[in-house]
Coordinates of C-alpha atoms and ligand atoms in Angstrom, one line a residue:
X1298 CA -1.0 -57.2 -8.3
X1299 CA 0.9 -59.5 -10.6
X1300 CA -0.6 -62.6 -12.1
X1301 CA 1.5 -64.9 -10.0
X1302 CA 0.2 -63.4 -6.8
X1303 CA -3.4 -64.0 -7.9
X1304 CA -4.6 -67.0 -6.0
X1305 CA -7.1 -69.4 -7.4
X1306 CA -8.1 -70.0 -10.9
X1307 CA -9.0 -67.3 -13.4
X1308 CA -12.8 -66.8 -13.9
X1309 CA -14.3 -69.5 -16.0
X1310 CA -18.0 -69.4 -16.6
X1311 CA -18.8 -73.1 -16.8
X1312 CA -16.4 -74.0 -13.9
X1313 CA -18.0 -71.4 -11.7
X1314 CA -21.4 -72.5 -12.8
X1315 CA -21.0 -76.1 -11.9
X1316 CA -19.4 -75.3 -8.6
X1317 CA -22.3 -73.0 -7.7
X1318 CA -25.2 -75.1 -9.2
X1319 CA -25.6 -77.5 -6.2
X1320 CA -25.7 -74.6 -3.7
X1321 CA -28.1 -72.6 -5.8
X1322 CA -30.4 -75.5 -6.4
X1323 CA -30.4 -76.8 -2.8
X1324 CA -31.0 -73.3 -1.4
X1325 CA -34.5 -73.3 -2.9
X1326 CA -35.2 -76.5 -4.9
X1327 CA -38.9 -75.9 -5.6
X1328 CA -38.5 -72.3 -6.8
X1329 CA -35.4 -73.2 -8.8
X1330 CA -37.2 -75.9 -10.8
X1331 CA -40.2 -73.6 -11.2
X1332 CA -38.0 -70.9 -12.7
X1333 CA -36.6 -73.5 -15.2
X1334 CA -40.1 -74.7 -16.2
X1335 CA -41.3 -71.2 -16.9
X1336 CA -38.2 -70.5 -18.9
X1337 CA -38.7 -73.7 -21.0
X1338 CA -42.3 -72.7 -21.6
X1339 CA -41.2 -69.2 -22.6
X1340 CA -38.7 -70.5 -25.1
X1341 CA -41.4 -72.8 -26.6
X1342 CA -43.8 -69.9 -26.8
X1343 CA -41.3 -67.8 -28.8
X1344 CA -40.7 -70.6 -31.2
X1345 CA -44.3 -71.3 -31.8
X1346 CA -44.9 -67.5 -32.4
X1347 CA -42.8 -67.8 -35.6
X1348 CA -44.7 -70.8 -36.9
X1349 CA -48.1 -69.2 -36.0
X1350 CA -47.0 -65.9 -37.7
X1351 CA -46.1 -67.8 -40.9
X1352 CA -49.3 -69.7 -40.8
X1353 CA -51.4 -66.5 -40.4
X1354 CA -49.8 -64.8 -43.4
X1355 CA -49.9 -68.0 -45.6
X1356 CA -53.6 -68.4 -44.8
X1357 CA -54.3 -64.8 -45.6
X1358 CA -52.5 -65.1 -48.9
X1359 CA -54.5 -68.2 -49.7
X1360 CA -57.7 -66.4 -48.9
X1361 CA -56.7 -63.5 -51.2
X1362 CA -56.4 -66.1 -53.9
X1363 CA -59.8 -67.6 -52.9
X1364 CA -58.3 -70.8 -51.6
X1365 CA -59.2 -70.3 -48.0
X1366 CA -62.2 -68.9 -46.2
X1367 CA -62.5 -66.1 -43.6
X1368 CA -63.0 -68.7 -40.7
X1369 CA -59.5 -70.1 -41.4
X1370 CA -57.9 -66.7 -41.3
X1371 CA -59.8 -65.7 -38.1
X1372 CA -58.7 -69.0 -36.6
X1373 CA -55.1 -68.4 -37.2
X1374 CA -55.4 -64.8 -36.1
X1375 CA -56.9 -66.0 -32.8
X1376 CA -54.0 -68.4 -32.4
X1377 CA -51.6 -65.5 -33.1
X1378 CA -53.3 -63.4 -30.4
X1379 CA -53.2 -66.3 -27.9
X1380 CA -49.5 -66.9 -28.5
X1381 CA -48.7 -63.2 -28.1
X1382 CA -50.7 -63.2 -24.9
X1383 CA -48.9 -66.2 -23.5
X1384 CA -45.6 -64.6 -24.4
X1385 CA -46.4 -61.6 -22.3
X1386 CA -47.6 -63.6 -19.3
X1387 CA -44.6 -65.9 -19.4
X1388 CA -42.3 -62.9 -19.8
X1389 CA -43.8 -61.3 -16.7
X1390 CA -43.7 -64.5 -14.6
X1391 CA -40.2 -65.2 -15.9
X1392 CA -39.0 -61.9 -14.6
X1393 CA -40.7 -62.1 -11.3
X1394 CA -39.9 -65.6 -10.2
X1395 CA -36.1 -65.4 -10.3
X1396 CA -36.4 -62.3 -8.0
X1397 CA -38.4 -64.3 -5.5
X1398 CA -36.0 -67.2 -5.8
X1399 CA -33.0 -65.0 -5.5
X1400 CA -34.0 -63.3 -2.3
X1401 CA -34.8 -66.6 -0.6
X1402 CA -31.7 -68.4 -1.9
X1403 CA -29.5 -65.4 -0.8
X1404 CA -30.5 -65.8 2.8
X1405 CA -29.4 -69.4 2.8
X1406 CA -26.1 -68.6 1.1
X1407 CA -25.4 -65.9 3.6
X1408 CA -25.9 -68.5 6.3
X1409 CA -23.3 -70.7 4.5
X1410 CA -20.9 -67.8 4.5
X1411 CA -21.3 -67.2 8.2
X1412 CA -20.7 -70.9 8.9
X1413 CA -17.6 -70.9 6.7
X1414 CA -16.3 -67.8 8.5
X1415 CA -16.5 -69.6 11.8
X1416 CA -14.4 -72.5 10.4
X1417 CA -11.7 -70.4 8.7
X1418 CA -8.3 -70.5 10.4
X1419 CA -8.2 -67.4 12.6
X1420 CA -4.7 -66.5 11.3
X1421 CA -6.2 -65.9 7.8
X1422 CA -7.7 -62.7 9.2
X1423 CA -4.2 -61.4 9.6
X1424 CA -3.6 -61.8 5.9
X1425 CA -4.6 -58.7 3.8
X1426 CA -5.0 -60.9 0.7
X1427 CA -7.5 -63.1 2.5
X1428 CA -9.3 -60.1 3.9
X1429 CA -9.7 -58.9 0.3
X1430 CA -11.2 -62.3 -0.6
X1431 CA -13.5 -62.2 2.4
X1432 CA -14.6 -58.6 1.5
X1433 CA -15.1 -59.5 -2.1
X1434 CA -16.9 -62.7 -1.2
X1435 CA -19.8 -60.9 0.2
X1436 CA -20.3 -59.0 -3.0
X1437 CA -19.8 -62.1 -5.1
X1438 CA -22.5 -64.0 -3.2
X1439 CA -25.1 -61.5 -4.3
X1440 CA -24.2 -62.0 -7.9
X1441 CA -23.7 -65.8 -7.6
X1442 CA -27.4 -66.7 -7.3
X1443 CA -28.5 -64.7 -10.3
X1444 CA -25.5 -65.9 -12.2
X1445 CA -26.6 -69.5 -11.8
X1446 CA -30.2 -68.6 -12.8
X1447 CA -29.0 -66.8 -15.9
X1448 CA -26.7 -69.6 -17.0
X1449 CA -29.5 -72.1 -16.6
X1450 CA -31.7 -69.9 -18.7
X1451 CA -29.1 -70.0 -21.4
X1452 CA -29.8 -73.8 -21.5
X1453 CA -33.5 -73.8 -20.9
X1454 CA -34.4 -70.8 -23.0
X1455 CA -31.8 -69.1 -25.2
X1456 CA -30.1 -72.1 -26.7
X1457 CA -33.3 -74.0 -27.4
X1458 CA -34.7 -70.9 -29.0
X1459 CA -31.7 -70.3 -31.1
X1460 CA -31.6 -73.9 -32.1
X1461 CA -35.2 -73.8 -33.1
X1462 CA -34.7 -70.6 -35.1
X1463 CA -31.6 -72.2 -36.8
X1464 CA -33.6 -75.2 -37.8
X1465 CA -36.5 -73.1 -39.0
X1466 CA -34.3 -70.8 -41.1
X1467 CA -32.4 -73.8 -42.4
X1468 CA -35.6 -75.5 -43.5
X1469 CA -36.6 -72.4 -45.4
X1470 CA -33.3 -72.0 -47.1
X1471 CA -30.0 -73.4 -45.7
X1472 CA -28.0 -70.2 -46.2
X1473 CA -30.5 -68.3 -44.0
X1474 CA -29.3 -70.3 -41.0
X1475 CA -26.2 -68.2 -41.2
X1476 CA -28.2 -65.5 -39.6
X1477 CA -27.7 -67.2 -36.2
X1478 CA -24.0 -67.3 -36.6
X1479 CA -23.8 -63.7 -37.8
X1480 CA -25.6 -62.4 -34.7
X1481 CA -23.7 -64.6 -32.4
X1482 CA -20.0 -64.5 -33.2
X1483 CA -19.2 -60.8 -32.9
X1484 CA -21.3 -60.5 -29.8
X1485 CA -19.6 -63.4 -28.0
X1486 CA -16.2 -62.2 -28.9
X1487 CA -16.8 -58.8 -27.4
X1488 CA -18.1 -60.4 -24.2
X1489 CA -15.1 -62.6 -23.7
X1490 CA -12.9 -59.5 -23.9
X1491 CA -15.3 -57.7 -21.6
X1492 CA -15.0 -60.5 -19.0
X1493 CA -11.2 -60.1 -19.0
X1494 CA -11.4 -56.4 -18.5
X1495 CA -13.7 -56.7 -15.5
X1496 CA -11.8 -59.5 -13.8
X1497 CA -8.7 -57.3 -14.1
X1498 CA -10.6 -54.3 -12.7
X1499 CA -11.8 -56.3 -9.6
X1500 CA -8.2 -57.3 -8.8
X1501 CA -7.1 -53.7 -8.9
X1502 CA -10.2 -52.3 -7.2
X1503 CA -10.4 -54.4 -4.1
X1504 CA -7.4 -53.1 -2.2
X1505 CA -8.3 -49.6 -3.1
X1506 CA -11.9 -50.1 -2.0
X1507 CA -10.6 -51.4 1.4
X1508 CA -8.5 -48.4 1.9
X1509 CA -11.3 -46.1 0.9
X1510 CA -13.7 -47.8 3.3
X1511 CA -11.2 -47.5 6.0
X1512 CA -10.8 -43.8 5.5
X1513 CA -14.5 -43.4 5.4
X1514 CA -14.6 -45.1 8.8
X1515 CA -11.9 -42.7 10.1
X1516 CA -14.0 -39.7 9.0
X1517 CA -17.5 -40.8 9.9
X1518 CA -17.2 -44.0 12.0
X1519 CA -18.3 -43.7 15.6
X1520 CA -15.2 -45.2 17.0
X1521 CA -12.7 -43.0 15.2
X1522 CA -14.8 -39.9 14.9
X1523 CA -13.9 -38.3 18.2
X1524 CA -10.2 -38.9 17.9
X1525 CA -10.1 -37.8 14.3
X1526 CA -11.9 -34.6 15.3
X1527 CA -9.6 -34.1 18.3
X1528 CA -6.5 -34.5 16.2
X1529 CA -7.9 -32.2 13.6
X1530 CA -7.1 -35.0 11.1
X1531 CA -10.4 -34.5 9.2
X1532 CA -8.8 -32.8 6.3
X1533 CA -6.0 -35.4 6.2
X1534 CA -8.4 -38.3 6.0
X1535 CA -10.6 -36.5 3.5
X1536 CA -7.6 -36.0 1.3
X1537 CA -6.7 -39.7 1.5
X1538 CA -10.4 -40.6 1.0
X1539 CA -10.7 -38.5 -2.1
X1540 CA -7.4 -39.8 -3.6
X1541 CA -8.6 -43.4 -3.1
X1542 CA -12.0 -42.6 -4.6
X1543 CA -10.4 -40.9 -7.6
X1544 CA -8.2 -43.9 -8.2
X1545 CA -11.1 -46.2 -7.9
X1546 CA -13.2 -44.2 -10.3
X1547 CA -10.3 -43.9 -12.8
X1548 CA -9.9 -47.6 -12.9
X1549 CA -13.6 -48.1 -13.3
X1550 CA -13.8 -45.5 -16.0
X1551 CA -10.9 -47.1 -17.9
X1552 CA -12.7 -50.4 -17.8
X1553 CA -16.0 -49.0 -18.9
X1554 CA -14.4 -47.1 -21.8
X1555 CA -12.7 -50.3 -23.0
X1556 CA -15.8 -52.4 -22.9
X1557 CA -18.0 -49.7 -24.5
X1558 CA -15.6 -49.7 -27.4
X1559 CA -15.8 -53.4 -27.8
X1560 CA -19.6 -53.2 -27.6
X1561 CA -19.8 -50.5 -30.2
X1562 CA -17.7 -52.6 -32.6
X1563 CA -19.9 -55.6 -32.0
X1564 CA -23.0 -53.6 -32.7
X1565 CA -21.7 -52.3 -36.0
X1566 CA -20.9 -55.9 -37.0
X1567 CA -24.3 -57.1 -35.9
X1568 CA -26.0 -54.4 -37.9
X1569 CA -24.1 -55.3 -41.0
X1570 CA -25.2 -58.9 -40.4
X1571 CA -28.8 -57.8 -40.0
X1572 CA -28.8 -56.0 -43.3
X1573 CA -27.1 -58.9 -45.0
X1574 CA -29.8 -61.3 -43.9
X1575 CA -32.6 -59.0 -45.0
X1576 CA -31.0 -58.9 -48.4
X1577 CA -30.8 -62.7 -48.6
X1578 CA -34.3 -62.9 -47.4
X1579 CA -35.5 -60.5 -50.0
X1580 CA -33.6 -62.4 -52.7
X1581 CA -35.2 -65.7 -51.6
X1582 CA -38.7 -64.1 -51.8
X1583 CA -38.0 -62.7 -55.3
X1584 CA -36.7 -66.0 -56.5
X1585 CA -39.9 -67.6 -55.0
X1586 CA -37.9 -69.9 -52.8
X1587 CA -39.9 -69.0 -49.8
X1588 CA -43.6 -68.0 -49.3
X1589 CA -44.8 -64.6 -48.3
X1590 CA -45.8 -66.0 -44.9
X1591 CA -42.4 -67.4 -44.3
X1592 CA -40.8 -64.1 -45.4
X1593 CA -43.0 -62.1 -43.0
X1594 CA -42.5 -64.6 -40.2
X1595 CA -38.7 -64.4 -40.5
X1596 CA -38.9 -60.7 -40.9
X1597 CA -40.9 -60.4 -37.7
X1598 CA -38.8 -62.9 -35.7
X1599 CA -35.5 -61.4 -36.9
X1600 CA -36.5 -58.4 -34.8
X1601 CA -37.0 -60.7 -31.8
X1602 CA -33.9 -62.7 -32.6
X1603 CA -31.8 -59.5 -32.5
X1604 CA -33.6 -58.3 -29.4
X1605 CA -33.0 -61.6 -27.6
X1606 CA -29.5 -61.8 -28.7
X1607 CA -29.0 -58.2 -27.5
X1608 CA -30.5 -59.3 -24.2
X1609 CA -28.2 -62.3 -23.9
X1610 CA -25.1 -60.5 -24.9
X1611 CA -25.3 -57.0 -23.8
X1612 CA -27.3 -57.4 -20.7
X1613 CA -26.9 -60.9 -19.4
X1614 CA -23.5 -61.9 -20.7
X1615 CA -22.4 -58.3 -19.9
X1616 CA -23.6 -58.7 -16.3
X1617 CA -22.0 -62.2 -16.1
X1618 CA -18.7 -60.9 -17.4
X1619 CA -18.8 -58.0 -15.0
X1620 CA -19.8 -60.2 -12.0
X1621 CA -17.7 -63.2 -12.8
X1622 CA -14.7 -61.6 -11.1
X1623 CA -16.5 -61.2 -7.9
X1624 CA -18.2 -64.5 -8.2
X1625 CA -14.8 -66.1 -8.5
X1626 CA -13.9 -64.3 -5.3
X1627 CA -16.8 -65.9 -3.6
X1628 CA -15.6 -69.3 -4.8
X1629 CA -12.1 -68.4 -3.7
X1630 CA -13.5 -67.6 -0.3
X1631 CA -15.2 -71.0 -0.1
X1632 CA -11.7 -72.5 -0.6
X1633 CA -9.9 -70.5 2.1
X1634 CA -8.3 -73.1 4.4
X1635 CA -10.4 -74.2 7.3
X1636 CA -9.0 -74.9 10.6
X1637 CA -8.8 -78.7 10.9
X1638 CA -8.5 -80.8 14.0
X1639 CA -11.0 -83.2 15.5
X1640 CA -13.6 -82.8 18.2
X1641 CA -11.5 -84.4 20.9
X1642 CA -12.1 -83.6 24.5
X1643 CA -9.1 -82.1 26.2
X1644 CA -8.5 -82.8 29.9
X1645 CA -9.4 -79.4 31.4
X1646 CA -6.7 -79.8 34.1
X1647 CA -3.6 -80.2 32.0
X1648 CA -0.2 -78.7 31.5
X1649 CA 0.5 -76.6 28.4
X1650 CA 3.9 -77.2 26.8
X1651 CA 5.5 -75.3 23.9
X1652 CA 8.2 -77.2 22.1
X1653 CA 10.5 -75.1 19.9
X1654 CA 7.7 -72.9 18.7
X1655 CA 8.1 -70.3 15.9
X1656 CA 5.5 -68.3 14.1
X1657 CA 5.4 -65.6 11.4
X1658 CA 2.4 -63.5 10.4
X1659 CA 1.4 -64.2 6.8
X1660 CA 2.7 -60.9 5.5
X1661 CA 5.6 -60.4 7.8
X1662 CA 9.3 -60.9 7.0
X1663 CA 10.6 -61.9 10.4
X1664 CA 9.0 -64.2 12.9
X1665 CA 6.9 -62.7 15.7
X1666 CA 7.9 -65.6 17.9
X1667 CA 11.1 -67.6 17.7
X1668 CA 12.1 -71.0 19.1
X1669 CA 10.0 -70.7 22.3
X1670 CA 10.0 -73.7 24.6
X1671 CA 8.5 -73.8 28.1
X1672 CA 5.8 -75.5 30.2
X1673 CA 2.9 -73.9 32.0
X1674 CA 1.8 -76.2 34.8
X1675 CA -1.9 -76.6 35.6
X1676 CA -3.1 -74.0 38.1
X1677 CA 0.0 -71.8 37.6
X1678 CA -0.2 -68.1 37.3
X1679 CA 2.2 -66.9 34.6
X1680 CA 3.0 -63.3 33.7
X1681 CA 4.4 -62.5 30.3
X1682 CA 6.3 -59.2 30.1
X1683 CA 8.2 -57.4 27.5
X1684 CA 8.2 -54.2 25.5
X1685 CA 5.6 -53.4 22.8
X1686 CA 6.0 -55.6 19.8
X1687 CA 8.1 -58.2 21.7
X1688 CA 5.6 -60.9 20.8
X1689 CA 3.5 -61.2 23.9
X1690 CA 0.1 -61.2 22.2
X1691 CA 1.4 -63.6 19.5
X1692 CA 2.7 -66.1 22.0
X1693 CA -0.6 -66.0 23.9
X1694 CA -2.4 -66.8 20.7
X1695 CA -0.1 -69.7 20.2
X1696 CA -0.4 -70.9 23.8
X1697 CA -4.2 -70.9 23.5
X1698 CA -4.1 -72.5 20.1
X1699 CA -5.9 -69.7 18.2
X1700 CA -2.9 -69.7 15.9
X1701 CA -0.8 -72.7 15.0
X1702 CA 3.0 -72.6 15.0
X1703 CA 4.9 -72.7 11.7
X1704 CA 7.6 -74.7 13.4
X1705 CA 7.4 -76.8 16.6
X1706 CA 4.2 -77.6 18.4
X1707 CA 2.0 -76.7 21.4
X1708 CA 0.6 -79.4 23.6
X1709 CA -2.5 -79.2 25.8
X1710 CA -2.0 -82.3 27.9
X1711 CA -0.9 -84.9 25.4
X1712 CA -2.6 -83.4 22.4
X1713 CA -1.2 -81.0 19.9
X1714 CA -3.3 -77.8 19.4
X1715 CA -3.2 -78.5 15.6
X1716 CA -5.1 -81.8 16.2
X1717 CA -8.0 -80.2 18.2
X1718 CA -10.9 -78.4 16.6
X1719 CA -11.2 -74.8 17.7
X1720 CA -14.6 -75.5 19.3
X1721 CA -13.1 -78.1 21.6
X1722 CA -9.9 -76.3 22.2
X1723 CA -11.7 -73.3 23.6
X1724 CA -14.1 -75.2 25.8
X1725 CA -12.2 -74.5 28.9
X1726 CA -10.4 -71.3 27.9
X1727 CA -11.4 -67.7 28.5
X1728 CA -9.6 -64.5 27.7
X1729 CA -9.7 -60.8 27.7
X1730 CA -7.7 -59.1 25.0
X1731 CA -6.4 -55.6 24.1
X1732 CA -9.0 -55.3 21.3
X1733 CA -12.2 -56.4 22.9
X1734 CA -15.7 -55.8 21.4
X1735 CA -18.1 -53.2 22.7
X1736 CA -21.4 -54.8 21.9
X1737 CA -24.5 -52.6 21.6
X1738 CA -26.3 -54.7 24.2
X1739 CA -27.2 -54.3 27.8
X1740 CA -24.5 -54.4 30.5
X1741 CA -25.7 -57.9 31.6
X1742 CA -25.6 -59.2 28.0
X1743 CA -22.3 -57.6 27.4
X1744 CA -20.9 -59.7 30.3
X1745 CA -22.8 -63.0 29.8
X1746 CA -22.2 -63.1 26.0
X1747 CA -19.0 -65.0 26.6
X1748 CA -21.0 -68.1 27.4
X1749 CA -24.5 -68.0 26.0
X1750 CA -25.2 -71.5 27.2
X1751 CA -25.5 -70.3 30.8
X1752 CA -28.5 -68.5 32.2
X1753 CA -27.1 -65.3 33.6
X1754 CA -27.8 -65.1 37.3
X1755 CA -27.5 -61.9 39.3
X1756 CA -25.3 -63.5 42.0
X1757 CA -22.8 -64.8 39.4
X1758 CA -22.8 -61.5 37.5
X1759 CA -22.2 -59.6 40.8
X1760 CA -19.2 -61.9 41.5
X1761 CA -17.5 -61.5 38.2
X1762 CA -18.2 -57.7 38.3
X1763 CA -16.6 -57.3 41.6
X1764 CA -13.5 -59.3 40.5
X1765 CA -13.3 -56.8 37.6
X1766 CA -13.6 -53.7 39.6
X1767 CA -17.0 -53.1 37.9
X1768 CA -19.8 -51.7 40.0
X1769 CA -23.2 -52.3 38.4
X1770 CA -24.7 -49.8 41.0
X1771 CA -22.5 -47.0 39.7
X1772 CA -24.5 -44.1 38.5
X1773 CA -23.3 -44.7 34.9
X1774 CA -25.5 -47.8 34.8
X1775 CA -28.9 -46.3 35.2
X1776 CA -30.7 -49.6 35.0
X1777 CA -28.1 -51.8 36.6
X1778 CA -27.5 -54.9 34.4
X1779 CA -30.3 -53.9 32.1
X1780 CA -28.6 -50.6 31.1
X1781 CA -28.3 -50.5 27.4
X1782 CA -24.7 -49.7 26.5
X1783 CA -25.3 -47.8 23.3
X1784 CA -26.4 -44.3 22.4
X1785 CA -27.8 -45.6 19.2
X1786 CA -30.3 -47.8 21.0
X1787 CA -31.4 -45.2 23.5
X1788 CA -28.8 -46.2 26.0
X1789 CA -25.8 -44.7 27.7
X1790 CA -22.1 -44.1 26.7
X1791 CA -19.6 -45.3 29.2
X1792 CA -16.0 -44.4 29.6
X1793 CA -13.1 -46.5 28.2
X1794 CA -12.1 -47.6 31.7
X1795 CA -15.6 -48.8 32.3
X1796 CA -15.6 -50.7 29.0
X1797 CA -12.4 -52.4 30.0
X1798 CA -13.9 -53.6 33.3
X1799 CA -16.9 -54.9 31.3
X1800 CA -14.6 -56.8 29.0
X1801 CA -12.7 -58.2 32.0
X1802 CA -15.9 -59.3 33.6
X1803 CA -16.9 -60.9 30.4
X1804 CA -13.7 -63.0 30.4
X1805 CA -14.2 -64.0 34.1
X1806 CA -17.9 -64.9 33.4
X1807 CA -17.0 -67.7 30.9
X1808 CA -16.3 -70.9 32.8
X1809 CA -12.7 -71.8 32.3
X1810 CA -9.7 -73.7 33.6
X1811 CA -7.3 -71.5 31.6
X1812 CA -7.7 -67.7 31.4
X1813 CA -5.6 -65.2 29.5
X1814 CA -5.5 -61.5 30.3
X1815 CA -3.7 -59.7 27.5
X1816 CA -3.3 -56.1 28.7
X1817 CA -7.0 -55.4 29.0
X1818 CA -6.2 -52.8 31.5
X1819 CA -4.5 -50.0 29.4
X1820 CA -7.3 -47.5 30.2
X1821 CA -7.3 -48.3 33.9
X1822 CA -4.6 -46.7 36.1
X1823 CA -1.7 -48.9 37.2
X1824 CA -2.7 -49.1 40.8
X1825 CA -6.3 -50.1 40.0
X1826 CA -4.9 -52.6 37.5
X1827 CA -2.8 -54.1 40.3
X1828 CA -5.9 -54.3 42.5
X1829 CA -7.9 -56.1 39.8
X1830 CA -5.2 -58.5 39.1
X1831 CA -4.7 -59.3 42.8
X1832 CA -8.4 -59.9 43.4
X1833 CA -8.5 -62.1 40.4
X1834 CA -5.4 -64.1 41.4
X1835 CA -6.9 -64.8 44.8
X1836 CA -10.1 -66.1 43.3
X1837 CA -8.5 -67.9 40.4
X1838 CA -6.0 -69.8 42.6
X1839 CA -6.6 -73.3 41.2
X1840 CA -6.9 -72.1 37.6
X1841 CA -4.2 -71.6 35.0
X1842 CA -3.8 -67.9 34.4
X1843 CA -1.7 -66.0 31.9
X1844 CA -1.3 -62.3 32.5
X1845 CA 0.3 -60.2 29.8
X1846 CA 1.5 -56.8 30.8
X1847 CA 4.1 -54.3 30.2
X1848 CA 3.5 -52.8 33.6
X1849 CA 5.3 -54.8 36.3
X1850 CA 3.2 -53.7 39.3
X1851 CA 1.1 -56.9 39.2
X1852 CA 3.7 -59.4 38.1
X1853 CA 4.9 -60.3 41.6
X1854 CA 1.7 -62.2 42.2
X1855 CA 2.6 -64.6 39.4
X1856 CA 4.3 -67.9 40.2
X1857 CA 6.7 -67.4 37.3
X1858 CA 7.4 -64.6 34.8
X1859 CA 8.3 -65.0 31.2
X1860 CA 10.4 -62.2 29.8
X1861 CA 10.1 -61.6 26.0
X1862 CA 12.3 -59.5 23.8
X1863 CA 12.1 -59.3 20.0
X1864 CA 10.1 -62.5 19.6
X1865 CA 12.3 -64.6 21.9
X1866 CA 11.8 -65.8 25.4
X1867 CA 14.9 -64.4 27.1
X1868 CA 14.3 -65.8 30.6
X1869 CA 11.7 -67.4 32.9
X1870 CA 11.7 -67.2 36.7
X1871 CA 10.3 -65.6 39.8
X1872 CA 10.5 -61.9 40.3
X1873 CA 13.5 -62.3 42.7
X1874 CA 15.3 -64.6 40.3
X1875 CA 14.8 -62.3 37.4
X1876 CA 15.9 -59.2 39.3
X1877 CA 19.1 -61.0 40.0
X1878 CA 20.0 -62.4 36.7
X1879 CA 17.9 -60.9 33.8
X1880 CA 19.1 -57.5 32.8
X1881 CA 16.1 -56.9 30.5
X1882 CA 13.8 -57.5 33.4
X1883 CA 15.7 -55.5 36.0
X1884 CA 15.8 -52.5 33.6
X1885 CA 12.1 -52.7 33.1
X1886 CA 11.5 -53.0 36.8
X1887 CA 13.8 -50.0 37.7
X1888 CA 12.1 -47.8 35.2
X1889 CA 8.7 -48.5 36.5
X1890 CA 9.2 -49.1 40.3
X1891 CA 8.4 -45.5 41.1
X1892 CA 4.7 -46.0 40.1
X1893 CA 4.2 -48.7 42.7
X1894 CA 6.1 -47.4 45.8
Ligands
LIG705 N1 -1.2 -59.0 11.9 C1 0.1 -58.9 11.9 N2 0.8 -58.9 10.7 C2 2.1 -58.8 10.7 N3 2.9 -58.6 11.7 C3 2.3 -58.5 13.0 C4 0.9 -58.7 13.1 N4 0.5 -58.5 14.4 C5 1.7 -58.3 15.0 N5 2.8 -58.3 14.2 C6 4.2 -58.2 14.5 O1 4.6 -59.2 15.4 C7 5.4 -58.7 16.4 C8 4.9 -59.1 17.8 O2 3.6 -58.5 18.0 P1 2.8 -58.7 19.2 O3 2.7 -60.1 19.5 O4 1.5 -58.0 19.0 O5 3.6 -58.0 20.4 P2 3.2 -57.4 21.8 O6 1.9 -58.0 22.2 O7 4.3 -57.8 22.7 O8 3.1 -55.9 21.7 C9 5.6 -57.2 16.2 O9 6.8 -57.0 15.5 C10 4.4 -56.9 15.3 O10 4.7 -55.8 14.5
LIG706 MG1 0.1 -57.2 22.6

C-alpha cells in the first residue's frame, strides 16, 4: 500500500489523545478521575521517598557524630517505612483501578461503535479499504482506552516525578540534573522509530489478516465447511491459509527484529549514562559537595529513576507505539462518512422516479448501472430481468435508496433519496435479498425480526408463511414457530429451500408499501418460485412490488418488465411488447420457455 493511498492522518500521539480524551472520560467519569488522583498521589509518594531517604541517612550520620539522638533516627526510619508502605499500596491500587475503568469504558465505547456502524453509508461496506478500517477499528478500540489512561498518567505521574527529580538533583549540584536528560533522550528516540515501524506493519498486515481469516472461515466455518469438504478443497484452502499466515508472521518478525535492535541500542546508551552519573555523584561526594544522605538518596532513587524510565519507555511507550497504528484506525473508522439526510416522512403511496442514474462500486472500474431513467408508479408490479452481472441487484439498491447514485438522482415522491435518512427511507420498504441472514433464533423470531416493533401474532405469521410457501406444520419444524433453527442451540437444521421460504416470509412480515424480491428463490425450483410469486402478487395487489429474476416464468404477472444488460436498461414494457421488439428479452424467453410449458 503506497503512502498516497493511506487515508487519514499518520499516527500522532497527542492528536489521537485529544480526540479520544472526551470519549474516554465520559465513558466512566468517576473512575477516570479516581485513576488520576491515585496516579498523582503515587507520583508524590515516590518524590517524598527520595527526601525521606536523604533525611534518614543524614540523621544517622549526625547521630554517629553525636549530634542527634536515637529517637530522631527512629522517627525518620518510621517515616521511611511508612512511605515505602504507601508506595506499595498506591502501586497496587494504581494497577488495579485502570483495569476496572478499562473494562467498563470499553463496553460504552463498543456501543458507540455499533451506533456508528448503523449510520455508515451502506456502500462503504463494498469498499475493501473501508472494510479494513472497520476490521481494524475493533482492535483499536481495545487499545484506545488504555492508551488514554497511559497518556494521562504521563502527565499526572511520570512528568511530575521526573520534574521533581530534576529539581532535586539540580539543587544538589546542577550538573546532576543532566541525569534526567541522559536517561530520556536515547529512550525517546528509539520509541519514535518504533512507532513508525509498527504503523507500517499495521498497514501491511490488515489485508493479509483479512485474507487469512477468510480462509480460516472456508476451512472451519459452518457455512463453508460442507461445501469445502464436498469439493475436496481442504488442502487448497489450507495452503492459502498457511501462505497468508507465513506472510503475516514474516512481516511481524521483521518489525520485531527492527524494534529490538533499536531497543538494544537505547539500553546500551542508557547504561553508559547510568555509569556516567554514578561517576559524577561519586566525585561530588569526594569533593564534599553533597552530604552522604544525599549521595545515598540519589543512589537509591537512581535505581527507581531508571526502573520508571524503563517502564515508561519500554513498556508503556512501546505499547503505545505498537498500538498507535490500530488506535489511529479506530479514529479513521469514526470518520468514515455517515449517511446524511434528514428524518423527513415520505408519503408511503408515492411513485419512484430514476433520473439519469449512474453508479459505480468504490473499487470498480466501470459503472454497474449507467444512465437509467424510468418511473415506477405506486402499486405497480415491476419485474427486472437480465443476465448475471447485468446490474439488477445494484439498480434495486439504488431504487430503494440503500445506495446513492454517483450521477443523477432517485425520487421517492418529490424527495431525493439522498435527502432522506436511512431510517425514514426504509419505513415503508421491505425486501428479500439473495444473501439473506440465517439467524440462530426460532422460526417465529426469524420471521418477525424484520419488524421488532410488532407483537408477532400467530394469524399474521400463518398468513405470511402461506404466501411464502412455508408450512410451519411441516415435520422439519418440530415445535412449530418455536422451533429453534440452529444446531448449536439444540435446534434443527433446515434445508436451503426452507431457509429461503423463511427469508421470504420475513420480507412479507414487515409492513410495507414497497417490496423488493431480489432472486430469493434460487434454491427453490422454477415452478414453485412461480407459485410463490403468483400468490404474492395476488395479495400484494395495491403495493409496489419489484421482482428481480433471471427466470422468466413469473414475469408475466408483472405490469411491466425492465430488461437490463451490462448495466443499462435496454427496454421496458409488457411481456408481449418485449417479445415483439426486444431481442435480448425474446432470446432469454426462448431459452427458458421449455421449463414452463
Ligand atoms: N461490491 C462490488 N464491488 C465491485 N463491483 C461489484 C460489486 N457488486 C457487484 N459488482 C459488479 O457490478 C455489476 C452488477 O452487479 P449486480 O448488480 O450484482 O448484477 P446482478 O444482480 O444482475 O447479477 C457486475 O459487473 C458486478 O461484478
Ligand atoms: Mg443480483
